[in-house]
Tab-separated table of C-alpha atoms and ligand atoms in Angstrom:
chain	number	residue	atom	x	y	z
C	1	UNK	CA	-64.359	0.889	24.730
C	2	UNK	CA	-66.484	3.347	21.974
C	3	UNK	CA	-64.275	4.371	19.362
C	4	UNK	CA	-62.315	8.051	19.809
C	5	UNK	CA	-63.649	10.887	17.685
C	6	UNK	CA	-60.887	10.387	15.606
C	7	UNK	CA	-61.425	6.372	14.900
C	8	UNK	CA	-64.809	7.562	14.197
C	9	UNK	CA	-64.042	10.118	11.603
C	10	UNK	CA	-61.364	7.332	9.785
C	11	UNK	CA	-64.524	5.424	9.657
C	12	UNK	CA	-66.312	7.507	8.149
C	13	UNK	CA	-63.826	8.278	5.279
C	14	UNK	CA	-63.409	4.610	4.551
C	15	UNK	CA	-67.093	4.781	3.626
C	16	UNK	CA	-66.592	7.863	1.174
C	17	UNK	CA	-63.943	6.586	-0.852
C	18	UNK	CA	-64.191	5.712	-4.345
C	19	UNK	CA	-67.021	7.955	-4.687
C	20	UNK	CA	-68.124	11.132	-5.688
C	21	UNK	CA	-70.094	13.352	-3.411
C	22	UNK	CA	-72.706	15.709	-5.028
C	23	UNK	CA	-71.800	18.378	-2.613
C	24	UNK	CA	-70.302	21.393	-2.159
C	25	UNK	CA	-66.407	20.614	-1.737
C	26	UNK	CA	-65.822	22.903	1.472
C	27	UNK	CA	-69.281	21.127	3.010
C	28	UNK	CA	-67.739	17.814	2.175
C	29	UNK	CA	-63.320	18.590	3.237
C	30	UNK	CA	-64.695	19.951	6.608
C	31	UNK	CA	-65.162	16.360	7.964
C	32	UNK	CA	-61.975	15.024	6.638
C	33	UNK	CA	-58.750	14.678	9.314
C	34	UNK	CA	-55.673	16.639	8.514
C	35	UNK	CA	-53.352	14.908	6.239
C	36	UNK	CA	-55.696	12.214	5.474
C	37	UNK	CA	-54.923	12.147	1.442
C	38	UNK	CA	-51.984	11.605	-0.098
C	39	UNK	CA	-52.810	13.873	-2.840
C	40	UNK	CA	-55.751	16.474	-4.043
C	41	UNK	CA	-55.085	16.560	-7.942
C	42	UNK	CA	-57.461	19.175	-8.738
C	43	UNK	CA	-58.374	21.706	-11.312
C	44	UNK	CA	-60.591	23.955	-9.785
C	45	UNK	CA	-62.810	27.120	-11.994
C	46	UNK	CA	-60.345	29.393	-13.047
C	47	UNK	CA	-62.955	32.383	-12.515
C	48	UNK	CA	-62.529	33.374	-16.376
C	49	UNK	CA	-66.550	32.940	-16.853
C	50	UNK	CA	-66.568	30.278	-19.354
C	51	UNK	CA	-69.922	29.999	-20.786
C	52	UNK	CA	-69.599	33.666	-21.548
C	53	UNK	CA	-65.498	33.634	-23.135
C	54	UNK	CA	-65.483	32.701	-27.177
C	55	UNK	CA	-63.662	29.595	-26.927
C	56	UNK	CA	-61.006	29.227	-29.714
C	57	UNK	CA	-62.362	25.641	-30.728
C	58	UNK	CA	-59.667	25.488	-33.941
C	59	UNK	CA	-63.518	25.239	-36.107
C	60	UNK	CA	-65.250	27.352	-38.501
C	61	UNK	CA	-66.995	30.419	-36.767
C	62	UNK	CA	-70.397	28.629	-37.353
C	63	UNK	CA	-69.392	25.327	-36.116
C	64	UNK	CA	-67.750	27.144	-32.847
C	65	UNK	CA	-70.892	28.750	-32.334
C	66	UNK	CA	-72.947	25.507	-31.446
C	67	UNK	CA	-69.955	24.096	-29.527
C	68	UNK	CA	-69.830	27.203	-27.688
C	69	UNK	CA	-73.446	27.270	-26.952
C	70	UNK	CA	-72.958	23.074	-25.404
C	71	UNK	CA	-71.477	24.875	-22.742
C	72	UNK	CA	-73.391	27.933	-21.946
C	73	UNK	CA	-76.276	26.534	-20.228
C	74	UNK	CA	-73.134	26.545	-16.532
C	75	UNK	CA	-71.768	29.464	-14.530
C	76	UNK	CA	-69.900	27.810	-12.010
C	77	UNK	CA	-66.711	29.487	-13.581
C	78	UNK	CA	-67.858	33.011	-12.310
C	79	UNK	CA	-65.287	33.199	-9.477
C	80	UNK	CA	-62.627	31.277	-8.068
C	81	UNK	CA	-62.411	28.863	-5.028
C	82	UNK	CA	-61.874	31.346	-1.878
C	83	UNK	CA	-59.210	31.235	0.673
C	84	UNK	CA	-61.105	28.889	2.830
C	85	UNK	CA	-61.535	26.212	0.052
C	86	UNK	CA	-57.509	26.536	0.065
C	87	UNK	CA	-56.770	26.084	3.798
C	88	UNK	CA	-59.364	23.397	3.337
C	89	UNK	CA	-57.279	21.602	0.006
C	90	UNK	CA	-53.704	22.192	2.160
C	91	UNK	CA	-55.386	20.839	5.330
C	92	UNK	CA	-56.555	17.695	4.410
C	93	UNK	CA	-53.480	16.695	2.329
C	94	UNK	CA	-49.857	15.897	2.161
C	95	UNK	CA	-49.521	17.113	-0.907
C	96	UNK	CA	-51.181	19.216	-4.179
C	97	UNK	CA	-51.282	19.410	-7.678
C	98	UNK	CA	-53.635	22.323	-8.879
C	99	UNK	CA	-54.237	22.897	-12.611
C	100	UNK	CA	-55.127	26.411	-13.238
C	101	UNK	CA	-51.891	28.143	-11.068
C	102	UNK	CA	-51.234	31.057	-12.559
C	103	UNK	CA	-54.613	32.143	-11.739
C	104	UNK	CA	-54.879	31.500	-8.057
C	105	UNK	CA	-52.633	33.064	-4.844
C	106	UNK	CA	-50.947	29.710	-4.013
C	107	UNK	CA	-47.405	30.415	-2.311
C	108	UNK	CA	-44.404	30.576	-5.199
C	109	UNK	CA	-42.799	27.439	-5.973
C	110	UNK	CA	-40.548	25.945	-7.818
C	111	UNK	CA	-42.151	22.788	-9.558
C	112	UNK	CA	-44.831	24.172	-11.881
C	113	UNK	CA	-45.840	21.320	-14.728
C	114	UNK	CA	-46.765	22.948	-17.858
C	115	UNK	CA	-49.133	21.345	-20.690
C	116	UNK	CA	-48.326	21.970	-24.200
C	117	UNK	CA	-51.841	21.645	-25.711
C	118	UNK	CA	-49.743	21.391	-28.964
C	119	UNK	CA	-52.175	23.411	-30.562
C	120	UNK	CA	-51.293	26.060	-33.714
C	121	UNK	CA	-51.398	29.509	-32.459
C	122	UNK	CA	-54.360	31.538	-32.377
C	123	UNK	CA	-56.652	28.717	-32.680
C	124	UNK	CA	-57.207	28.138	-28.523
C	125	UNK	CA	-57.676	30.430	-25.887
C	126	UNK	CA	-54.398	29.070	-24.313
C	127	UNK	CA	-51.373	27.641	-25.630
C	128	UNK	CA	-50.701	25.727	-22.608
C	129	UNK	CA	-52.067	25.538	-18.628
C	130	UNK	CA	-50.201	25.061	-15.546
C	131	UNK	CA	-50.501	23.603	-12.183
C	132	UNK	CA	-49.007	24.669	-9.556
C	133	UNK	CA	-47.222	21.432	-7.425
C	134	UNK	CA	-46.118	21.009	-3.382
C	135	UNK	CA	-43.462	18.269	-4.795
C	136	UNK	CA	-40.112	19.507	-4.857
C	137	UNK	CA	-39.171	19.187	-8.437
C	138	UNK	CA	-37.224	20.125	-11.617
C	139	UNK	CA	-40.308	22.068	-13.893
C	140	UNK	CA	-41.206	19.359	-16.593
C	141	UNK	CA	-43.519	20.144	-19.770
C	142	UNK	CA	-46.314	17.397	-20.908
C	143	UNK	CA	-46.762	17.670	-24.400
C	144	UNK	CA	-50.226	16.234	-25.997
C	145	UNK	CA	-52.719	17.147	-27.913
C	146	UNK	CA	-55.555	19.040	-26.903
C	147	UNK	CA	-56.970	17.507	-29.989
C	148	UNK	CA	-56.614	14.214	-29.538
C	149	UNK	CA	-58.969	13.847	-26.908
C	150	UNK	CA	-61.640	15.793	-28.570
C	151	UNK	CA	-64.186	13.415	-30.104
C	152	UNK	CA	-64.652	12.474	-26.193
C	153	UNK	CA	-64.969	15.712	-24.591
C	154	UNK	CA	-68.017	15.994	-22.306
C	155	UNK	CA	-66.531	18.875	-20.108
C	156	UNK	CA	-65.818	22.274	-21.187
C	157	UNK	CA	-62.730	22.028	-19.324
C	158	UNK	CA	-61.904	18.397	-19.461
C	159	UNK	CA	-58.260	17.212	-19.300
C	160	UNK	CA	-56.857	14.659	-20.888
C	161	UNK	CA	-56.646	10.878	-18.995
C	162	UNK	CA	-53.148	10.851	-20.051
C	163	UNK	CA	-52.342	13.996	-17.924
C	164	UNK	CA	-53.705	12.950	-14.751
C	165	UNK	CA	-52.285	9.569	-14.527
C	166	UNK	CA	-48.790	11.001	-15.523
C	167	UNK	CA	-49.473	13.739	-12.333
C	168	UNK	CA	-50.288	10.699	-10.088
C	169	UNK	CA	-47.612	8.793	-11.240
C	170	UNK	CA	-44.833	11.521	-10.542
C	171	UNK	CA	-44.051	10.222	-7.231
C	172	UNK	CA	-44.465	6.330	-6.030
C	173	UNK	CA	-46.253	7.165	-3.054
C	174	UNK	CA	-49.805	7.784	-3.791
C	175	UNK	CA	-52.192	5.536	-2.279
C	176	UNK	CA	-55.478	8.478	-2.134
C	177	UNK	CA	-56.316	11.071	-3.832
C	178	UNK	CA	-58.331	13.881	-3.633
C	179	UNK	CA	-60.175	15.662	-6.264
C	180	UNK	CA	-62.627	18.541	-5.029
C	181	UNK	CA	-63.904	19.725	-8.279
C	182	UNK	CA	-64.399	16.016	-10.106
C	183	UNK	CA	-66.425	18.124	-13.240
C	184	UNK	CA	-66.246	14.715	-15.658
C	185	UNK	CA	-64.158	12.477	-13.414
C	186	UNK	CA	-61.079	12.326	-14.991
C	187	UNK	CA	-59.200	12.590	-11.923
C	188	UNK	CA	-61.287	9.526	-10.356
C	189	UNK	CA	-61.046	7.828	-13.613
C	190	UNK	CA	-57.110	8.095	-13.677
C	191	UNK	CA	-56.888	6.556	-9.791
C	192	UNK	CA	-59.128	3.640	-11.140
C	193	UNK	CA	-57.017	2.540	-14.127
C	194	UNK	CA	-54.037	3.482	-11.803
C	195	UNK	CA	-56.067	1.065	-8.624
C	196	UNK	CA	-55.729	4.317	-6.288
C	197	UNK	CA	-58.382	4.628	-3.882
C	198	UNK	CA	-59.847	7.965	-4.289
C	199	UNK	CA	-63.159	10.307	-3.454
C	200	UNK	CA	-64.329	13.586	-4.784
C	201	UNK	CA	-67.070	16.245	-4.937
C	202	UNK	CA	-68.911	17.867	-7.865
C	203	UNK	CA	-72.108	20.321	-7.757
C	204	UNK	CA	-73.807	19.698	-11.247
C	205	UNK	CA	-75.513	16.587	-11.039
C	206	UNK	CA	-75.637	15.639	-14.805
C	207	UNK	CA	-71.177	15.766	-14.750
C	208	UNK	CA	-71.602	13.289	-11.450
C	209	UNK	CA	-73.505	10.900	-13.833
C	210	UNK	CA	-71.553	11.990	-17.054
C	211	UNK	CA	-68.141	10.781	-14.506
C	212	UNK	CA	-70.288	7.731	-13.144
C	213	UNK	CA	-70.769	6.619	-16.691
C	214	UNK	CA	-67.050	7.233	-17.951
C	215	UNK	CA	-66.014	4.539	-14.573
C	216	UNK	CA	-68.207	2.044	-14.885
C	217	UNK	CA	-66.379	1.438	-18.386
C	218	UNK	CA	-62.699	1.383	-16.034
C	219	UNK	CA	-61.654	-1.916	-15.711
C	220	UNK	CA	-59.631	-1.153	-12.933
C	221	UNK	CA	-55.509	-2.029	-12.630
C	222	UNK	CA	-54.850	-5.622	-12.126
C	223	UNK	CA	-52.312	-4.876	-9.467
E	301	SAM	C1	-62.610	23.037	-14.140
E	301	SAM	S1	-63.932	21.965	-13.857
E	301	SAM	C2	-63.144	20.380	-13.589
E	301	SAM	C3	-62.943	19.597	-14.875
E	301	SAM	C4	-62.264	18.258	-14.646
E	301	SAM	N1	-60.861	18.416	-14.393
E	301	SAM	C5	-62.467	17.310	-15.830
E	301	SAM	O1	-61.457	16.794	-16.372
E	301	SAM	O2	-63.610	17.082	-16.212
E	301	SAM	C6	-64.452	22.442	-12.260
E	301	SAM	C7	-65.709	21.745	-11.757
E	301	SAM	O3	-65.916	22.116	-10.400
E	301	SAM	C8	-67.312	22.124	-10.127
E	301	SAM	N2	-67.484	22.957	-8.912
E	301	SAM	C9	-67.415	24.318	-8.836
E	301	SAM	N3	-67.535	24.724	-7.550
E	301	SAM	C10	-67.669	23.585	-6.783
E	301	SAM	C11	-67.796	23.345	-5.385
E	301	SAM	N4	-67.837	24.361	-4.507
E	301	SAM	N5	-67.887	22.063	-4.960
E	301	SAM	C12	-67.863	21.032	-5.838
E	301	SAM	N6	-67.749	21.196	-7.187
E	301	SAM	C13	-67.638	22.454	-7.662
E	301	SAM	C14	-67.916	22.687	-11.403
E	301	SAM	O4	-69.268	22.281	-11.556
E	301	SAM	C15	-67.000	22.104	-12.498
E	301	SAM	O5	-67.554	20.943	-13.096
């Protein structure tokens, strides 16, 4: 008997995990079956146009300038995701963590997480960023370091390893995960250490090999 349309499309997925797809995210959720990830832990371009915002980088005004200038060269921060990327993200998954919240129209809830870049005032554009969660959950504050992270920043708008895997982590149940904006991989990175079977998408082609890089060095979790 040949395999249902639905069989088929499982099958397909199995091949896409633990990848990530250089493709445009709505291209790539449009052949994924409802409910088919456990998570998307995502932290999709806030629309604040980046590469053309003075970053507060906590460093002299001359040695901001050249770290400002690292990230010029992108735009992809013009605009945010539209509605259909949304329906897409709430489609395909059970349930969603999205960093960046309080800048998208996502549906009021009640479990926001907030990160406390622990950062003195005035020296970063933000004090702290939010994602907006599905899980129903007491609020809870992260607290790290923007800083600590720093020497290994390759993404303007990377987040720290520690972050992600405590996201995964809130609930037992994770087994994929979903990232449709990958930028330098930390969410794939995170499912690796965590052994989570996981896929993404990113458009710039030198972050896909900056994220490739960063998980060949994973060992992966031993259980
Ligand atoms: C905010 S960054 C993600 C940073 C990531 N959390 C990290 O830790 O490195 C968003 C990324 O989404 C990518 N992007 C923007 N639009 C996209 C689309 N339609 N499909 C796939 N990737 C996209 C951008 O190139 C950018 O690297």
């Amino acid at each position: 008997m040949s395999p249902t349309l639905k069989e088929k499309q499982f099958e397909i997925m199995q091949d896409n995990m633990n990848k990530i797809h250089p493709i445009d995210c709505l291209e790539f959720m449009k052949q994924v079956p409802d409910d088919y990830f456990d998570l998307v832990l995502t932290d999709p371009p806030y629309g604040i146009d980046l590469a053309n915002m003075n970053m507060g980088t906590g460093k002299s005004p001359k040695a901001s300038r050249i770290e400002n200038r690292k990230w010029k060269a992108k735009s992809w921060d013009k605009e945010t995701p539209s509605d259909e990327i949304f329906d897409e993200i709430f489609r395909i998954s059970k349930n969603q963590i999205i960093w960046g919240g309080n800048y998208f129209n996502l549906p009021s809830h009640k479990f926001y997480i907030l990160w406390d870049k622990q950062i003195p005032n005035g020296l970063s554009f933000a004090d702290c960023e939010m994602a907006w969660t599905s899980y129903d959950k007491a609020p809870r504050i992260f607290r790290y370091s923007a800083y600590r992270d720093k020497a290994s920043k390759i993404h303007p708008t990377q987040k720290p390893l520690m972050l992600f895997e405590y996201c995964i982590n809130l609930t037992k149940d994770i087994k994929t995960v979903f990232d449709p904006f990958m930028g330098s991989g930390t969410t794939a990175v995170a499912c690796k250490s965590l052994g989570i079977d996981w896929c993404g998408c990113e458009l710039e082609a030198d972050y896909v090999e900056i994220a490739n890089k960063r998980l060949e060095q994973v060992q992966g979790s031993l259980f």
